[in-house]
PDB file of C-alpha atoms in Angstrom:
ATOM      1  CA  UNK A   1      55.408 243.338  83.892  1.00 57.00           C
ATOM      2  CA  UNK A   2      55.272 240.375  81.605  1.00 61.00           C
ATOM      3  CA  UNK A   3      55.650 237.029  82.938  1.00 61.00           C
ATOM      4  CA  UNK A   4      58.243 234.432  81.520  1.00 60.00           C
ATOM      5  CA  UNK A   5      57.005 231.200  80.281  1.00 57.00           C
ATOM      6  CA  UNK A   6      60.278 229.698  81.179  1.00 57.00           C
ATOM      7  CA  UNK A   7      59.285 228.076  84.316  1.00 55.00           C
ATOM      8  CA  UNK A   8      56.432 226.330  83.072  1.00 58.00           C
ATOM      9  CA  UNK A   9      58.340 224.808  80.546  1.00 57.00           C
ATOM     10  CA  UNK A  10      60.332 223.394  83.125  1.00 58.00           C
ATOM     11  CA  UNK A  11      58.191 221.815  85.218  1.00 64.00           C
ATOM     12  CA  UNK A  12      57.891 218.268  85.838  1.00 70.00           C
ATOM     13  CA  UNK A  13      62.137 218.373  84.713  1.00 74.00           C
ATOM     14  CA  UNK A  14      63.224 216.860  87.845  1.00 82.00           C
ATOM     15  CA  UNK A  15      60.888 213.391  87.277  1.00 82.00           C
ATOM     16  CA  UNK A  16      62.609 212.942  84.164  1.00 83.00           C
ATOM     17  CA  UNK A  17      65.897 213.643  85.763  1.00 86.00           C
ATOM     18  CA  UNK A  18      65.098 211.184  88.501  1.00 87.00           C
ATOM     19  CA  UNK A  19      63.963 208.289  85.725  1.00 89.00           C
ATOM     20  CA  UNK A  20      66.975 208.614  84.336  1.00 89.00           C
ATOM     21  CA  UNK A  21      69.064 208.882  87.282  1.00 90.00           C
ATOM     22  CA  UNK A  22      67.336 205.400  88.248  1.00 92.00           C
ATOM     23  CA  UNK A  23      68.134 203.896  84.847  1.00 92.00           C
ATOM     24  CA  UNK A  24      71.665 204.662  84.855  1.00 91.00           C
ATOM     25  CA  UNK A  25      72.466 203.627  88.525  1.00 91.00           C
ATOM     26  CA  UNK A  26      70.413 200.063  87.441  1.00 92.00           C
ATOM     27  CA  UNK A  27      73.048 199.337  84.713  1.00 90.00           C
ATOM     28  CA  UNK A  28      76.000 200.277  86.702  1.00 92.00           C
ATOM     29  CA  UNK A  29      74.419 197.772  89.226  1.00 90.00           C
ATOM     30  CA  UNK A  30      74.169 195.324  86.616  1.00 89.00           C
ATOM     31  CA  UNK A  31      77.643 195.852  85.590  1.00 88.00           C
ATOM     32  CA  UNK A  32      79.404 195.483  88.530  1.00 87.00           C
ATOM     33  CA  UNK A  33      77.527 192.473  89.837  1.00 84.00           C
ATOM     34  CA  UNK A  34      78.266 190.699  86.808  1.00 83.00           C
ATOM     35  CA  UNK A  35      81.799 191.532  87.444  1.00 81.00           C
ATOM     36  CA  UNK A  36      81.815 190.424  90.736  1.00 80.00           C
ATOM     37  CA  UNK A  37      80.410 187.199  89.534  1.00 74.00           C
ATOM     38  CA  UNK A  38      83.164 186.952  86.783  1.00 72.00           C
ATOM     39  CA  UNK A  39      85.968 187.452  89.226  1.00 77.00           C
ATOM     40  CA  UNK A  40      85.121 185.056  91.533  1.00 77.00           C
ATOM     41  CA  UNK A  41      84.575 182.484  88.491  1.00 79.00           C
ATOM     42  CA  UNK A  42      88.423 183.325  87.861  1.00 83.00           C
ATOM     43  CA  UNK A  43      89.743 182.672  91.607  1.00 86.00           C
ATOM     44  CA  UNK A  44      87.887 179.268  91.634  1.00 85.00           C
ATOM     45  CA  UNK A  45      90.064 178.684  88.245  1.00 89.00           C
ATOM     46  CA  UNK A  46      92.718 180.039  89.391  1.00 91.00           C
ATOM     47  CA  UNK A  47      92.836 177.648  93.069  1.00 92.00           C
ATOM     48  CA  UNK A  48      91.777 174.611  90.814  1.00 93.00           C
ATOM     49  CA  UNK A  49      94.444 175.205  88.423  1.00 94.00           C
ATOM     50  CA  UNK A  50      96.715 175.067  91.642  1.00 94.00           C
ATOM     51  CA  UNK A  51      95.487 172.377  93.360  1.00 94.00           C
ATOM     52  CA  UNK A  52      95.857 170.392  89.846  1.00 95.00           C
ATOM     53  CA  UNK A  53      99.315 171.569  89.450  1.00 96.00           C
ATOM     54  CA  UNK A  54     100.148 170.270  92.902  1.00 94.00           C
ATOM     55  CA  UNK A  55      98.403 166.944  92.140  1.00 94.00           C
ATOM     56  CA  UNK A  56     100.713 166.560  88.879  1.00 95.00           C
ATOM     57  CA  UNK A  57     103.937 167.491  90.813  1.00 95.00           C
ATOM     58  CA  UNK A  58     102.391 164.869  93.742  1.00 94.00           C
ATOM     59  CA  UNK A  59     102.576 162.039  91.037  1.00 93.00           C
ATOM     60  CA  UNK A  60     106.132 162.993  89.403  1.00 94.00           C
ATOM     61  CA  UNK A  61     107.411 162.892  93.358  1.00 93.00           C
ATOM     62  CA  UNK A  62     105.579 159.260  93.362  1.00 92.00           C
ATOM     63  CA  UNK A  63     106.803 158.512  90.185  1.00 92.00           C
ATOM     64  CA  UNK A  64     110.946 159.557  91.295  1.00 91.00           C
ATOM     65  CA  UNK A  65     110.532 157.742  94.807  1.00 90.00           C
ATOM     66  CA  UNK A  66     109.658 154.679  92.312  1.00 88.00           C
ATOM     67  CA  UNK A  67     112.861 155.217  90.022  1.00 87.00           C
ATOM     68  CA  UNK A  68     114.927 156.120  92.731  1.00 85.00           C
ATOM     69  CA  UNK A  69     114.438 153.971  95.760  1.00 82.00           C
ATOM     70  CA  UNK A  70     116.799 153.837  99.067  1.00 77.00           C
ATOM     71  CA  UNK A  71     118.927 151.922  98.969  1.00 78.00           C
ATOM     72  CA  UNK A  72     119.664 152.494  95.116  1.00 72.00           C
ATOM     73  CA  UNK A  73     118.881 149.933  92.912  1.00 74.00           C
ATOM     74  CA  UNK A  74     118.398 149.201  88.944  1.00 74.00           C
ATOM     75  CA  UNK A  75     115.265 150.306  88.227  1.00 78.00           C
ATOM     76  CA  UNK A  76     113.231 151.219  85.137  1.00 83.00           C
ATOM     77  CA  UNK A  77     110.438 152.788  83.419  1.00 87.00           C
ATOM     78  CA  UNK A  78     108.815 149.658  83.816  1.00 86.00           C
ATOM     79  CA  UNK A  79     108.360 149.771  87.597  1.00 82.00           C
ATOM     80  CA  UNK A  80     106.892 153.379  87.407  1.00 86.00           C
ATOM     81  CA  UNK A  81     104.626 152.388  84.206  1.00 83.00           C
ATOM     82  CA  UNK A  82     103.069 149.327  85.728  1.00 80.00           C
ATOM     83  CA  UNK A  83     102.400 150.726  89.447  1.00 83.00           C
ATOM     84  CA  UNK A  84      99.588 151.918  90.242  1.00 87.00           C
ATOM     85  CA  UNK A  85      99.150 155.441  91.168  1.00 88.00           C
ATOM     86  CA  UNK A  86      97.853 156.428  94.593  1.00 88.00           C
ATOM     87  CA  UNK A  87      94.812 157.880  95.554  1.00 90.00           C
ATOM     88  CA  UNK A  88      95.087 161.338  96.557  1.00 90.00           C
ATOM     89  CA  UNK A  89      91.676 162.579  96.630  1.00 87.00           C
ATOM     90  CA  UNK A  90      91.603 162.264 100.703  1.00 87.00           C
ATOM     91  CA  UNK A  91      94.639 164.381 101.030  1.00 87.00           C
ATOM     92  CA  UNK A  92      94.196 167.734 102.515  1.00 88.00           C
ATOM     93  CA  UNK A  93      93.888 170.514  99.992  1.00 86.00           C
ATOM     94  CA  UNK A  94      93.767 167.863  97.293  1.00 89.00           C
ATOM     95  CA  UNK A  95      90.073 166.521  97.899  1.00 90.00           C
ATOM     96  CA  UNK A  96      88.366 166.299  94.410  1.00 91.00           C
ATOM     97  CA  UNK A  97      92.156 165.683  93.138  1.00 93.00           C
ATOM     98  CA  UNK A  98      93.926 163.055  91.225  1.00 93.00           C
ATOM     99  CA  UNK A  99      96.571 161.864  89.224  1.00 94.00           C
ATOM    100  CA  UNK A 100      95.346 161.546  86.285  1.00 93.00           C
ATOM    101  CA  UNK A 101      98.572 159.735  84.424  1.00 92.00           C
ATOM    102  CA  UNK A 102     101.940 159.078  85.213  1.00 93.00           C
ATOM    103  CA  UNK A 103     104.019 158.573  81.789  1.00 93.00           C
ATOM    104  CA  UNK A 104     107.633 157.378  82.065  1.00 93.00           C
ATOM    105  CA  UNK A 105     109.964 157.187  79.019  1.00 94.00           C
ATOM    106  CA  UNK A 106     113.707 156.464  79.058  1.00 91.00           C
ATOM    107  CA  UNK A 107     116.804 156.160  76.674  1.00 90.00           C
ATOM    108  CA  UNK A 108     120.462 155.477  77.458  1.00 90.00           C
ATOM    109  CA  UNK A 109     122.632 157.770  76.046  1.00 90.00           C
ATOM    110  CA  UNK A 110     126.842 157.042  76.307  1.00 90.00           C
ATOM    111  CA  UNK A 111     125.542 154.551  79.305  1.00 87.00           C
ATOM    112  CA  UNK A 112     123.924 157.004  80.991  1.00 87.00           C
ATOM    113  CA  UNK A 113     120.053 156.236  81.448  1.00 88.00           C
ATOM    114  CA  UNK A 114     117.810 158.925  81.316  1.00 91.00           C
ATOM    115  CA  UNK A 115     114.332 159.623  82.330  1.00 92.00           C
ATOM    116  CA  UNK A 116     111.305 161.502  81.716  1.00 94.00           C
ATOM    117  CA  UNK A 117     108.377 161.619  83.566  1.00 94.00           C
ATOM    118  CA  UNK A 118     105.136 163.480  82.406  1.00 95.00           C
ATOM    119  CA  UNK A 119     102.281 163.405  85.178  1.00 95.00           C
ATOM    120  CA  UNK A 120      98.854 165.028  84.647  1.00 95.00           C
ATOM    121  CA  UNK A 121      97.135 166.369  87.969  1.00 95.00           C
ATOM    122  CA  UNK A 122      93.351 166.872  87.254  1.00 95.00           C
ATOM    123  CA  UNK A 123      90.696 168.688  90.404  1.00 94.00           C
ATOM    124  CA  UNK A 124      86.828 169.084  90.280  1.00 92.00           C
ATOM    125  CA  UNK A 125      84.629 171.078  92.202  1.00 89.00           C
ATOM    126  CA  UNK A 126      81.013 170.820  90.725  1.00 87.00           C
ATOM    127  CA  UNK A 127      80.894 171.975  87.383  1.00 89.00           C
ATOM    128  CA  UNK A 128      84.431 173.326  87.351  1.00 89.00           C
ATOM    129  CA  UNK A 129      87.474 171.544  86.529  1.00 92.00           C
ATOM    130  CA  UNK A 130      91.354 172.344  85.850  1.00 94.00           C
ATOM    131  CA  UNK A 131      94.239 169.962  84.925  1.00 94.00           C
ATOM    132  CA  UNK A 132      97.854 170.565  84.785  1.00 96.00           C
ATOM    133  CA  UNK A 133     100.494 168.671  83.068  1.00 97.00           C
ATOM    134  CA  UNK A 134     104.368 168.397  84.592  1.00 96.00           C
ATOM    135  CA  UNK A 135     107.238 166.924  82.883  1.00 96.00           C
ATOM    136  CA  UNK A 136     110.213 166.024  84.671  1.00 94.00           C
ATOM    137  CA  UNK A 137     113.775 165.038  83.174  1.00 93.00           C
ATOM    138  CA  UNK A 138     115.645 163.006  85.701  1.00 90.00           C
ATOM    139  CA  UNK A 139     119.331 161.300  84.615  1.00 88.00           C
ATOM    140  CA  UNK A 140     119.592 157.880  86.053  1.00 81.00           C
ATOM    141  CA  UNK A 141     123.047 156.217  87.412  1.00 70.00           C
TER     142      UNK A 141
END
């Protein structure tokens, strides 16, 4: 009987299979770690971006408790403008937080005095930052 060359050809078949086996299983590797890296990048965004947000809407409460003192009296942008904003950054869940800017603007309109308020919240954490700006309309009495 004659013998088939066949298997000789394929011999040595399953190192190559195995190289590439290797290769492909690095890059998927590769991929997902860089995706897992990516991701969490995004969360520490996306809890910055918070934590500003909740700095800004810290400063607009300030900012109202100014306007709008008990008991009631006349107040103005004035006595929001030239205050100076507190210090948050010792707050819990707002450490490497502050109010950036408090902005008050008013206009009477048929004797009705109207405010708006615009308050910036800005958080750090290393490298990363987020800031987050709030505007608040407010009618006066």
């Amino acid at each position: 009987m004659f013998h088939s060359k066949t298997p000789k050809r394929q011999h040595g078949a399953s190192l190559v299979m195995a190289v590439f086996m290797i290769v492909v299983f690095s890059v998927l590797a590769a991929v997902m770690a860089k995706m897992i890296s990516v991701s969490s990048e995004t969360i520490s965004y996306e809890v910055l971006g918070t934590r500003a947000y909740l700095a800004a809407d810290t400063g607009n409460q300030w900012a109202q408790q100014k306007l709008f003192p008990v008991p009631a009296s006349n107040t103005s942008c004035a006595d929001v403008n030239s205050a100076t904003v507190p210090n948050i950054n010792s707050a819990p869940g707002l450490i490497g937080c502050a109010i950036e800017s408090v902005q008050c603007q008013e206009f009477t309109e048929n004797g009705v005095t109207y405010f708006t308020l615009t308050t910036t919240g800005l958080c750090n954490a290393g490298n990363i930052s987020a800031n987050r700006t709030i505007e608040v309309n407010a009618r006066g009495q």
